[in-house]
mmCIF file of C-alpha atoms in Angstrom:
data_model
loop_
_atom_site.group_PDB
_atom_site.id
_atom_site.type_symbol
_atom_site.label_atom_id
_atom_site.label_comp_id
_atom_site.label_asym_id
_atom_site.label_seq_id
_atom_site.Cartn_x
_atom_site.Cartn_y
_atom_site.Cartn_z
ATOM 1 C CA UNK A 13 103.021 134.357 32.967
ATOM 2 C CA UNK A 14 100.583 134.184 30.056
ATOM 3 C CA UNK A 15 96.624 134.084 31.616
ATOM 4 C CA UNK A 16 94.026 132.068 29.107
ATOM 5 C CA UNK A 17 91.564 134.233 30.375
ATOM 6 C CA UNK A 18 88.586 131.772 30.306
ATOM 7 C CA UNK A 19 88.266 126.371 28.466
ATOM 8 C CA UNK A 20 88.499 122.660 29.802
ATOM 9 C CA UNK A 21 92.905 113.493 31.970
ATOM 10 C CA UNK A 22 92.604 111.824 28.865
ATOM 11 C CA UNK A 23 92.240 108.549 28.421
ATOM 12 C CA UNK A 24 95.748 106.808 28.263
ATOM 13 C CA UNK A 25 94.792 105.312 24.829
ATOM 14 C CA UNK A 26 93.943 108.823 23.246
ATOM 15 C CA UNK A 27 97.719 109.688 24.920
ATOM 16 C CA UNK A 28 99.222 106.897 23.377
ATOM 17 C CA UNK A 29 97.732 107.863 20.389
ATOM 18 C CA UNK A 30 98.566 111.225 20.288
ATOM 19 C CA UNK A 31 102.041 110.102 20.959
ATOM 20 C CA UNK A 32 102.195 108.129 17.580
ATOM 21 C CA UNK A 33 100.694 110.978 15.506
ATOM 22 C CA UNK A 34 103.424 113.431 17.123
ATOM 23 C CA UNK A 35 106.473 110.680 15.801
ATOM 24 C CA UNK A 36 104.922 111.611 12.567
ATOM 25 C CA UNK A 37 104.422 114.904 12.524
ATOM 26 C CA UNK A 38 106.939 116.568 14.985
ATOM 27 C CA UNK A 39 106.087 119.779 17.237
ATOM 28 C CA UNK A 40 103.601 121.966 15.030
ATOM 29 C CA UNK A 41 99.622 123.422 15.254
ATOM 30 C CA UNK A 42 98.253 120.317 14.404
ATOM 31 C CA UNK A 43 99.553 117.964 17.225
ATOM 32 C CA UNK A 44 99.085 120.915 19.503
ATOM 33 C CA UNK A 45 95.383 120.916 18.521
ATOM 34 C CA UNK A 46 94.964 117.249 18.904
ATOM 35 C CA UNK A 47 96.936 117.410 22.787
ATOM 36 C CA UNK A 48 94.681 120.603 23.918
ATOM 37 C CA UNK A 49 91.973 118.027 22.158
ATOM 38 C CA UNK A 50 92.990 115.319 24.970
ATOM 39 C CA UNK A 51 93.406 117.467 27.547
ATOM 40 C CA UNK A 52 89.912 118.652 27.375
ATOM 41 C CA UNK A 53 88.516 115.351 27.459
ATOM 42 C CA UNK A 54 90.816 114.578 30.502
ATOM 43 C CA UNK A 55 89.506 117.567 32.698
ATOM 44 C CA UNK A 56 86.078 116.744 31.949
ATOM 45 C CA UNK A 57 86.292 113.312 33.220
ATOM 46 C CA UNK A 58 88.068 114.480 36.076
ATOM 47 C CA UNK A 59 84.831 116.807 36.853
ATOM 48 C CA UNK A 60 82.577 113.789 36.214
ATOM 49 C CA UNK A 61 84.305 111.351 38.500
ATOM 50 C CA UNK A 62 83.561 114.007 41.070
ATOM 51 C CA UNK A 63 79.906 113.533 40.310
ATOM 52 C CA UNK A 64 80.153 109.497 40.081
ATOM 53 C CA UNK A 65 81.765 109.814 43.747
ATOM 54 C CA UNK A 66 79.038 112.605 44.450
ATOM 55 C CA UNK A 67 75.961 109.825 43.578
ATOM 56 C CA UNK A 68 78.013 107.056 45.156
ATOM 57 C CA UNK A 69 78.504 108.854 48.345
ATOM 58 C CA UNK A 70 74.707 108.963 49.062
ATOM 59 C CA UNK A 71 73.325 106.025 48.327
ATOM 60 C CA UNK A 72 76.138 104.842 51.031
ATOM 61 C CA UNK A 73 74.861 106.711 53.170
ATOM 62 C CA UNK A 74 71.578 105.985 52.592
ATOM 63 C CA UNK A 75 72.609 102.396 52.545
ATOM 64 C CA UNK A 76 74.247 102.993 56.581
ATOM 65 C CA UNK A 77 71.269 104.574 57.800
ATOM 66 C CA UNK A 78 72.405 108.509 57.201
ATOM 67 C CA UNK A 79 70.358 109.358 54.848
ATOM 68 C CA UNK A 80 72.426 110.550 52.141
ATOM 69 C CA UNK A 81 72.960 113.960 51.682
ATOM 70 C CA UNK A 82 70.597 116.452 53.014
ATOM 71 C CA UNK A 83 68.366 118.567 50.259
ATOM 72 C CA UNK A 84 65.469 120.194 49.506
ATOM 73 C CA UNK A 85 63.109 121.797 51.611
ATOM 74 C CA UNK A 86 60.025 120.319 53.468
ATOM 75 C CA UNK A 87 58.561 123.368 54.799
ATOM 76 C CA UNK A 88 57.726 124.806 51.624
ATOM 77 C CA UNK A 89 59.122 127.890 52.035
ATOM 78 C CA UNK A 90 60.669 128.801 48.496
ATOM 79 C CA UNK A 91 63.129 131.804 48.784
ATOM 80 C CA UNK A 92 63.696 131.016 45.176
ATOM 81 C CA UNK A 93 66.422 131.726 42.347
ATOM 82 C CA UNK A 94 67.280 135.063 44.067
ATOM 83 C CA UNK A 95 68.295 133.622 47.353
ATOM 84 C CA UNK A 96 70.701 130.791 45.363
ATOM 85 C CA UNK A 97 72.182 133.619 43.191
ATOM 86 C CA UNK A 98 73.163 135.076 46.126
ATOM 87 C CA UNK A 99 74.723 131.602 47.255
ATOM 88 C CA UNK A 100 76.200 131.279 44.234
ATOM 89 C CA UNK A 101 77.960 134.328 44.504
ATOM 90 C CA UNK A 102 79.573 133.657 47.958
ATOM 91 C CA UNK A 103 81.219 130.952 45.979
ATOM 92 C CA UNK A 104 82.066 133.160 43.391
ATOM 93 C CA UNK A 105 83.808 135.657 46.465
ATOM 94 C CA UNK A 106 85.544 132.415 47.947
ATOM 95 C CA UNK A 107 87.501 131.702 44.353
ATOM 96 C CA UNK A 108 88.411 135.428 43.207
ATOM 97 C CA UNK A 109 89.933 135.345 46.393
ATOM 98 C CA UNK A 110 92.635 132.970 45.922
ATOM 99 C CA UNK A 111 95.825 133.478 46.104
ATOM 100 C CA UNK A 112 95.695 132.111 42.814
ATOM 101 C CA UNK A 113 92.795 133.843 40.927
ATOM 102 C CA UNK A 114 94.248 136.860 39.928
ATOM 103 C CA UNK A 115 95.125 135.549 35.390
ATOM 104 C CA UNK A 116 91.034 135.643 36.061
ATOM 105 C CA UNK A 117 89.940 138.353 37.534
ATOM 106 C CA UNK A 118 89.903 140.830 33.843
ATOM 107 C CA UNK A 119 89.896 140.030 30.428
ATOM 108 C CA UNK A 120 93.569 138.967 29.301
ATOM 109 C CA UNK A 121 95.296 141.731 27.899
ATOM 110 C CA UNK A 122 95.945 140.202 23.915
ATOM 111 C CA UNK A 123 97.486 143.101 22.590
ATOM 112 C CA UNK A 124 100.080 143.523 25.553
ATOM 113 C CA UNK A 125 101.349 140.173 26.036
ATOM 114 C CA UNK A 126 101.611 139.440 22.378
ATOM 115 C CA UNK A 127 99.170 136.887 21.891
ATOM 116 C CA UNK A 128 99.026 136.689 18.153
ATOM 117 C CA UNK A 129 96.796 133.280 18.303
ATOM 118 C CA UNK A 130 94.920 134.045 21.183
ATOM 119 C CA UNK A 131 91.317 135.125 19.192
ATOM 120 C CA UNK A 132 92.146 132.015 16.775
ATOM 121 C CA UNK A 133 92.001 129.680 19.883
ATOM 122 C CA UNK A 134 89.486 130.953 22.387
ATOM 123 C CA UNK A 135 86.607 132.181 20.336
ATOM 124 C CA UNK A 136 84.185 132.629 23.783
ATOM 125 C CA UNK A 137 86.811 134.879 26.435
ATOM 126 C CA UNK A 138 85.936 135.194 29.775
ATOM 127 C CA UNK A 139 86.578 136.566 33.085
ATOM 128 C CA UNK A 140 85.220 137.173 36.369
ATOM 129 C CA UNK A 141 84.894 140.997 36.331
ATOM 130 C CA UNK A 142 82.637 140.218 33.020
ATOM 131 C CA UNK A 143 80.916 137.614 35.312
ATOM 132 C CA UNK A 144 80.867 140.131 37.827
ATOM 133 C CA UNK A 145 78.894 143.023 35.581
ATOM 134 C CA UNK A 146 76.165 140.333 34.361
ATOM 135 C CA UNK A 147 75.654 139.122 37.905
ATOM 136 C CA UNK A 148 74.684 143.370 38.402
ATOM 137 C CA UNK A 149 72.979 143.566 35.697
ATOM 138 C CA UNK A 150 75.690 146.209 34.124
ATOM 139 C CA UNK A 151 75.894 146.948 30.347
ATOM 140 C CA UNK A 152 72.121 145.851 29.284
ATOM 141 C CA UNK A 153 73.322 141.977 30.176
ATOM 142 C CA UNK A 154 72.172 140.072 32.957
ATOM 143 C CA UNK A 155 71.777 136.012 34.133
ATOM 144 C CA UNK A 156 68.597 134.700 34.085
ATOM 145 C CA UNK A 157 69.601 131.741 36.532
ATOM 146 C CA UNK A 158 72.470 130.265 38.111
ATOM 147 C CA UNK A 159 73.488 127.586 35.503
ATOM 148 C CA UNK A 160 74.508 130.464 33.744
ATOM 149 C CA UNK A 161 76.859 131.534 35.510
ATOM 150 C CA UNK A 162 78.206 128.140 36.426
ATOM 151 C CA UNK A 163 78.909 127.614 32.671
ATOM 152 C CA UNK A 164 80.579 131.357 32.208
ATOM 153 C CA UNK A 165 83.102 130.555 35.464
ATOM 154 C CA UNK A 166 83.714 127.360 34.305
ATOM 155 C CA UNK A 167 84.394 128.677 30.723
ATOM 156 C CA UNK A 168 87.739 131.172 32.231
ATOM 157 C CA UNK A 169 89.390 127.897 33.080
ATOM 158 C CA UNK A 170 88.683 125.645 30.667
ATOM 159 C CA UNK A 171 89.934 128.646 28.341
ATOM 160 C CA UNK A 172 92.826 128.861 30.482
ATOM 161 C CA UNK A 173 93.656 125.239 30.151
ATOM 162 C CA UNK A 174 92.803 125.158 26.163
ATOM 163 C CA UNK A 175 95.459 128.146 25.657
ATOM 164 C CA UNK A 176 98.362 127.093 27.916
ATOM 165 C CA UNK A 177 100.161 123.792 27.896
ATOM 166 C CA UNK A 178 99.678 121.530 30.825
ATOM 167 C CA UNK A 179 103.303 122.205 32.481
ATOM 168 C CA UNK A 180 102.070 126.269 32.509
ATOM 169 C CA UNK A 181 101.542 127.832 35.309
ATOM 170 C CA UNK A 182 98.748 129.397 34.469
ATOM 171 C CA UNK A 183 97.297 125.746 33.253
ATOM 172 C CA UNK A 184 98.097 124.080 36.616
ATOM 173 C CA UNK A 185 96.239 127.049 38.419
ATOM 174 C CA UNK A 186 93.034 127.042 35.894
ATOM 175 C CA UNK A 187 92.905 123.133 36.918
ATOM 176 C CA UNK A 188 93.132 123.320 40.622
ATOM 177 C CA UNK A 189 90.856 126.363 41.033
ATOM 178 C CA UNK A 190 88.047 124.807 38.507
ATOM 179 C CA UNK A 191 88.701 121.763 40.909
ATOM 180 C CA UNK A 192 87.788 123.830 43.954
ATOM 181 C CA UNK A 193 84.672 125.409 42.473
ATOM 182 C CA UNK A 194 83.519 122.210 41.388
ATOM 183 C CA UNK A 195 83.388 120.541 44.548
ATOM 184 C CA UNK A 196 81.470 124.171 46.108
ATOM 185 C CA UNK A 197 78.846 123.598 42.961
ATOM 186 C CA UNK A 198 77.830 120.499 43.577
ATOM 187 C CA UNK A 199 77.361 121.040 47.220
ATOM 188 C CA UNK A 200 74.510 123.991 45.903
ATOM 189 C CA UNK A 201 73.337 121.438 42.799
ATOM 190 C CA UNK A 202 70.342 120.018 44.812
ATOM 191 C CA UNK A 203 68.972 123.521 45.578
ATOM 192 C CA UNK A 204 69.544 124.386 42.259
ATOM 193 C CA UNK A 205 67.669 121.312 40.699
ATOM 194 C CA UNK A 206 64.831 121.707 43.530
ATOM 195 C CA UNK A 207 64.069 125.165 42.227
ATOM 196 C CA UNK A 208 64.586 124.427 38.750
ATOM 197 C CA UNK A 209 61.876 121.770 39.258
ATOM 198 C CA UNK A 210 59.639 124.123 40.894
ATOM 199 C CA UNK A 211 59.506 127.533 38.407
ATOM 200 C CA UNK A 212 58.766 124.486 35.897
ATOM 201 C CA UNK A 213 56.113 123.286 37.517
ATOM 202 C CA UNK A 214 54.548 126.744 37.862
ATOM 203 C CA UNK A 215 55.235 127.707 34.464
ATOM 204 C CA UNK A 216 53.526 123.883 33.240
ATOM 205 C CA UNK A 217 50.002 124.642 35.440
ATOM 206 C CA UNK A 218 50.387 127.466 37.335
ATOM 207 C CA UNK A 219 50.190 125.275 40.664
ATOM 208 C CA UNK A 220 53.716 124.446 42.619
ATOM 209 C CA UNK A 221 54.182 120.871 43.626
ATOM 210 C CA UNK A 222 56.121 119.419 45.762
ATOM 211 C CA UNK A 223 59.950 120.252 45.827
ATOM 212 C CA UNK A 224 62.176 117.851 44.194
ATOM 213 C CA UNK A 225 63.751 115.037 46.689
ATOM 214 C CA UNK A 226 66.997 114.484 47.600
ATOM 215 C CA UNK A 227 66.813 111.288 45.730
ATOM 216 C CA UNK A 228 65.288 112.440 42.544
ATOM 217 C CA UNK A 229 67.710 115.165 42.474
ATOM 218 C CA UNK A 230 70.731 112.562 42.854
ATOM 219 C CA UNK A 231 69.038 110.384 40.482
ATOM 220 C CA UNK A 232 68.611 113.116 37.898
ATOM 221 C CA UNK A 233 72.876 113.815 39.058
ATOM 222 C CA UNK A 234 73.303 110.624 38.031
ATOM 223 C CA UNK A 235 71.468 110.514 34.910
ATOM 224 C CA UNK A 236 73.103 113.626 33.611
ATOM 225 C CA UNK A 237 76.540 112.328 34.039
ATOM 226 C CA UNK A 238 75.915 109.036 32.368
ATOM 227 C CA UNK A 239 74.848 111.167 29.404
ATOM 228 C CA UNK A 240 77.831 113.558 29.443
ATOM 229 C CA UNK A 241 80.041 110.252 29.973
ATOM 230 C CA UNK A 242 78.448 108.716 27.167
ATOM 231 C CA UNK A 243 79.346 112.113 25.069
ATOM 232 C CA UNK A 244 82.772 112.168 25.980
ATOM 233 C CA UNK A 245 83.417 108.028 24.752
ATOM 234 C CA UNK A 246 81.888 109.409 21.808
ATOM 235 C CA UNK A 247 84.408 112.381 21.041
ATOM 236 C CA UNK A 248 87.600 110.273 22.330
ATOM 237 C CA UNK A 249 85.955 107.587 19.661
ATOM 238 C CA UNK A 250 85.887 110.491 16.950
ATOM 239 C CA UNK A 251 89.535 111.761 18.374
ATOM 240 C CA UNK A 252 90.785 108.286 17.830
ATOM 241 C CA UNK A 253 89.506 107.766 14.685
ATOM 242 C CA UNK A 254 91.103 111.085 13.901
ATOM 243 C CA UNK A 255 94.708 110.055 15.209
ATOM 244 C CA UNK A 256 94.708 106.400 13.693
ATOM 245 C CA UNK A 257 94.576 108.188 9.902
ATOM 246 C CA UNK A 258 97.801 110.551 11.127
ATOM 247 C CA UNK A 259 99.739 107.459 12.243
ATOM 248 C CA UNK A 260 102.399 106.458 10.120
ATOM 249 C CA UNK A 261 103.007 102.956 9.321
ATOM 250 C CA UNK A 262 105.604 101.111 11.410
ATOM 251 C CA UNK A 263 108.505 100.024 9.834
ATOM 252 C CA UNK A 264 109.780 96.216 9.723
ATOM 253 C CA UNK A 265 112.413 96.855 12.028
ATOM 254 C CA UNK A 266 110.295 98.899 14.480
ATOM 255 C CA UNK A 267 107.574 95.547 14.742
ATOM 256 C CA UNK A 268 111.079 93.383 14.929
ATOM 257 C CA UNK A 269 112.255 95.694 18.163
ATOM 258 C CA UNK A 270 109.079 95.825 19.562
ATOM 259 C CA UNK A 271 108.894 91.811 19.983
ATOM 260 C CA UNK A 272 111.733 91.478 21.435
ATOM 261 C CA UNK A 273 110.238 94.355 24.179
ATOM 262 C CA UNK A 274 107.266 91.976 24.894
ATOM 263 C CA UNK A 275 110.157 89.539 25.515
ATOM 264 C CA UNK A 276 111.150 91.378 28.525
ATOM 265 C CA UNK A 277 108.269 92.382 30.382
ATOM 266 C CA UNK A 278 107.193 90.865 33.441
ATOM 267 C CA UNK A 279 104.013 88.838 33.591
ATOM 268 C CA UNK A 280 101.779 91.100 34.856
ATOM 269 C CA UNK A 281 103.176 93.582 32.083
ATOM 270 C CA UNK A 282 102.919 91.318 29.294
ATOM 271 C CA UNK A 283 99.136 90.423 30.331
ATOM 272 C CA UNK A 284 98.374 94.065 29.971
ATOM 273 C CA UNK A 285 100.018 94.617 26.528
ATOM 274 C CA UNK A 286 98.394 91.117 25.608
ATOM 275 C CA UNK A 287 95.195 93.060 26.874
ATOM 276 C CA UNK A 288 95.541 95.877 24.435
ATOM 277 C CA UNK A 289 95.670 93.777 21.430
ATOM 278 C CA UNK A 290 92.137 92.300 22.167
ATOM 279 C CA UNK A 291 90.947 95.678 22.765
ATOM 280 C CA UNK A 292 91.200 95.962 19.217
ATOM 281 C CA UNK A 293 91.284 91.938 17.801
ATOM 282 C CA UNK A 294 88.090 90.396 19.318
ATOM 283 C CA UNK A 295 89.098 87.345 18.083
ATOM 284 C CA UNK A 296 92.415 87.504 20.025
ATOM 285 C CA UNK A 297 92.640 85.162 22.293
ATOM 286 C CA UNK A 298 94.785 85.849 25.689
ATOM 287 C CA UNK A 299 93.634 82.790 27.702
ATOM 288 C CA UNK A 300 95.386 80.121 25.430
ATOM 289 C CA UNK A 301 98.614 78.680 27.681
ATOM 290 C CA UNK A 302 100.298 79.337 24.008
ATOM 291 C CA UNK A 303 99.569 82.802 22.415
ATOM 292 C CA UNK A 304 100.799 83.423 18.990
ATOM 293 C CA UNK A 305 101.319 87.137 18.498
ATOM 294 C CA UNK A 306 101.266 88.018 14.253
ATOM 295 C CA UNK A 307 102.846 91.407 14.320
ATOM 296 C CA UNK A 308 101.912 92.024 10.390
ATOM 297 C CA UNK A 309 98.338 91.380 11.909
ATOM 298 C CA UNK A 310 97.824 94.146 13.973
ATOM 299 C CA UNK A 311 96.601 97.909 13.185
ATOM 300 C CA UNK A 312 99.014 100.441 13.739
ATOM 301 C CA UNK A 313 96.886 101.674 16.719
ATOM 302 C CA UNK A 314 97.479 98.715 18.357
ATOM 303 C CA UNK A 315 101.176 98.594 17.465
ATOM 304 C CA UNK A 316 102.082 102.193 18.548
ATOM 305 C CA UNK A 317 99.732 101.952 21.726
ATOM 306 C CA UNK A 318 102.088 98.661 22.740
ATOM 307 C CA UNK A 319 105.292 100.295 21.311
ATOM 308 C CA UNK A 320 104.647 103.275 24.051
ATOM 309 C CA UNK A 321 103.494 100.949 26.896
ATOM 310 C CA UNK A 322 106.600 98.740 26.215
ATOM 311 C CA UNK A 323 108.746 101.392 26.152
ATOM 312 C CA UNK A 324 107.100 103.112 29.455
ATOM 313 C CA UNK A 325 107.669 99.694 31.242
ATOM 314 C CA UNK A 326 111.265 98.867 29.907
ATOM 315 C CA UNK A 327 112.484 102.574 31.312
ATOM 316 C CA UNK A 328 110.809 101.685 34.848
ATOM 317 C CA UNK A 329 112.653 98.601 34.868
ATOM 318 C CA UNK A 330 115.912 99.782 34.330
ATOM 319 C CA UNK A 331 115.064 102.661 36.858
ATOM 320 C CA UNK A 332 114.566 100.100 38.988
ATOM 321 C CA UNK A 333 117.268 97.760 37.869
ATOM 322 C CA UNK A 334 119.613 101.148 38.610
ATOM 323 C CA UNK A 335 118.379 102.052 42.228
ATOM 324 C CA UNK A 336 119.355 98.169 42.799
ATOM 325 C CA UNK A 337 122.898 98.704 41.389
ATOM 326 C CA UNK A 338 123.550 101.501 43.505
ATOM 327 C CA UNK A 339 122.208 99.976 46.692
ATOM 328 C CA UNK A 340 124.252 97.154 46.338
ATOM 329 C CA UNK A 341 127.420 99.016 45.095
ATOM 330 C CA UNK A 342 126.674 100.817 49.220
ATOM 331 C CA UNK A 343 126.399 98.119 50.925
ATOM 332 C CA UNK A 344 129.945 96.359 49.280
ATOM 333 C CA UNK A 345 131.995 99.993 50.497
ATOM 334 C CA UNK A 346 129.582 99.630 53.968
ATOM 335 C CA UNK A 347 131.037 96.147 54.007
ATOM 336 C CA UNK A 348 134.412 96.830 52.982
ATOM 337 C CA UNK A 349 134.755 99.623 55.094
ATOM 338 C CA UNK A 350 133.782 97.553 58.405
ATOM 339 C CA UNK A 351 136.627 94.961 57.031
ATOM 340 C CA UNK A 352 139.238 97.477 57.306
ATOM 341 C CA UNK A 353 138.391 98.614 60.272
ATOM 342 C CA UNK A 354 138.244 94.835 61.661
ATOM 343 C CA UNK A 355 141.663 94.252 60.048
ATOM 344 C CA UNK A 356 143.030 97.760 61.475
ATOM 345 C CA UNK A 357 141.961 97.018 65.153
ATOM 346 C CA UNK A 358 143.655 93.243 64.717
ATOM 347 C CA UNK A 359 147.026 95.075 64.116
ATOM 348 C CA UNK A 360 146.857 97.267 66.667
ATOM 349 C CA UNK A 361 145.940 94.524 69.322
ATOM 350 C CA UNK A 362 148.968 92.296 67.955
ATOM 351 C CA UNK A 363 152.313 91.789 70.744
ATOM 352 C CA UNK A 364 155.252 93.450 69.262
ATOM 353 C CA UNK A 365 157.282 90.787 67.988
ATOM 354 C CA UNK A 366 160.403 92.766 68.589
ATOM 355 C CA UNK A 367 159.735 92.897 72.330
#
């Protein structure tokens, strides 16, 4: 088991993509780069759907009556940044106490296991015992707030995932344990905000207003996420760009085989691929009742990004088409079986002619 120590599900196009750079340039650093590249982007979506479901959730329930979800404080009583480290660090206790947690809990061991690239990968390390020394104040270092630390635990497994491939353990337990504390940090994100809202306020004029509502604090949720969202279509834009000049060009008989694909997909499936070719051609129309599809027309994005799709579609067809053949090859013994069984209790119940 190799531990990443510390980093952070793409888009299907940037997949697609990657999958055309890799038919050029075959298992090496650079299409592992560009894969770690997409599986960053995927987690970090994943962690931002949470949110989008986190700001959904409470206007619905604001919308049935509820409420929403319950924060800040209307008694005034401010036990302040103190009183949500200590919060914070209960969920801290509840993840280093996983079955699962223990690749985290110290600094991976480089020089043991081998790991010649490690350094050359994961420039920031981290791990909860480091986590655990700031959070004392240990070694001259300490947090100043909680967002702090929420970007240091987050940091082990998004390291974690960055070093190991998705199939690793260690990957598949990074993911599901930055999953978990996810879903514990945005539970404490209103308090967080509220008192965020609060020092700044005394800081600005000395005089405390009041504490941040529940729906400021979900629309400031909201607000953040649309920004990070906006981020991320902006680095899967820049990845994209980055695979299309990697792509080799497809060959004559490549376009020829990949016609006769489209040939065989269903409806539905051939409305999808049709789909992805005005992603890219505006001026594609899919609406006509006859479309004309100009292989030699379209980018090689668009080419490999059907040529994968196709191919994805084809293989669950003839999965399908398989499972069929075998069911029916049963039911022809189940039928010939109950034949001879018909036939054999016939002869039995036949008078002996002899007699």
């Amino acid at each position: 088991m190799v531990p990443g120590g510390g980093g952070g599900s793409a888009p299907s196009v940037a997949a697609a993509e990657t999958a055309a750079a890799d038919e050029r340039a075959g298992p090496g650093t650079e299409v592992d780069a560009l894969r770690r590249q997409v599986e960053d982007l995927v987690s970090k979506t994943d962690q931002l759907e949470k949110r989008v479901n986190e700001v959904v959730g409470f206007y619905d329930g604001k919308k049935h009556g509820s409420g929403g979800r319950k924060g800040g404080r209307k008694d005034g009583s401010a036990k302040g940044m103190p009183d949500l480290m200590r919060q914070f660090g209960a969920i801290v206790r509840q993840i280093t106490s996983h079955e699962w947690a223990e690749p985290f809990l110290k600094p991976v061991d480089v020089v043991g296991l081998e790991l010649d690239d490690y350094y050359k990968i994961i420039t920031k390390p981290m791990d909860f015992s480091t986590i655990q020394k700031k959070m004392e104040g240990k070694d001259e270092t300490k947090y100043n707030n909680v967002r702090e630390i929420y970007s240091d635990v987050r940091l082990i497994f998004a390291n974690a995932m960055k070093y190991n491939d998705e199939q690793h353990d260690v990957h598949i337990m990074a993911k599901s344990l930055l999953e978990k504390f996810e879903e514990k940090w945005l539970q404490l994100l209103p308090k967080v905000e509220n008192e965020e809202r609060k020092q700044k306020d005394e800081e600005t004029n000395g005089v405390p207003k009041a504490n941040i509502s529940p729906e400021e604090a979900i629309a400031k949720l909201a607000k953040d996420t649309d920004d990070e969202l906006t981020d991320i279509n902006k680095q899967l834009e820049e990845l994209r760009q980055m695979v299309i000049q990697r792509c080799r060009k497809m060959t004559a008989d490549e376009k020829r085989k990949l016609g006769a694909g489209l040939c065989h997909l269903t409806h539905e499936d051939l409305n999808k691929a049709l789909e992805m070719v005005a992603q890219d051609n505006p001026n594609f129309k899919i609406t006509d009742e006859v479309v004309d599809l100009d292989m030699d027309a379209q980018s090689e994005t668009t080419l490999w990004r059907l040529k994968f799709f196709v191919r994805e579609v084809l293989e669950r067809q003839a999965n399908v088409a398989s499972g069929r053949t075998e069911e029916n090859a049963k039911r022809k013994r189940e039928i010939c079986n109950a034949l001879a069984r018909t036939a054999s209790k016939r002869v039995k119940q036949q008078p002996n002619s002899e007699l």
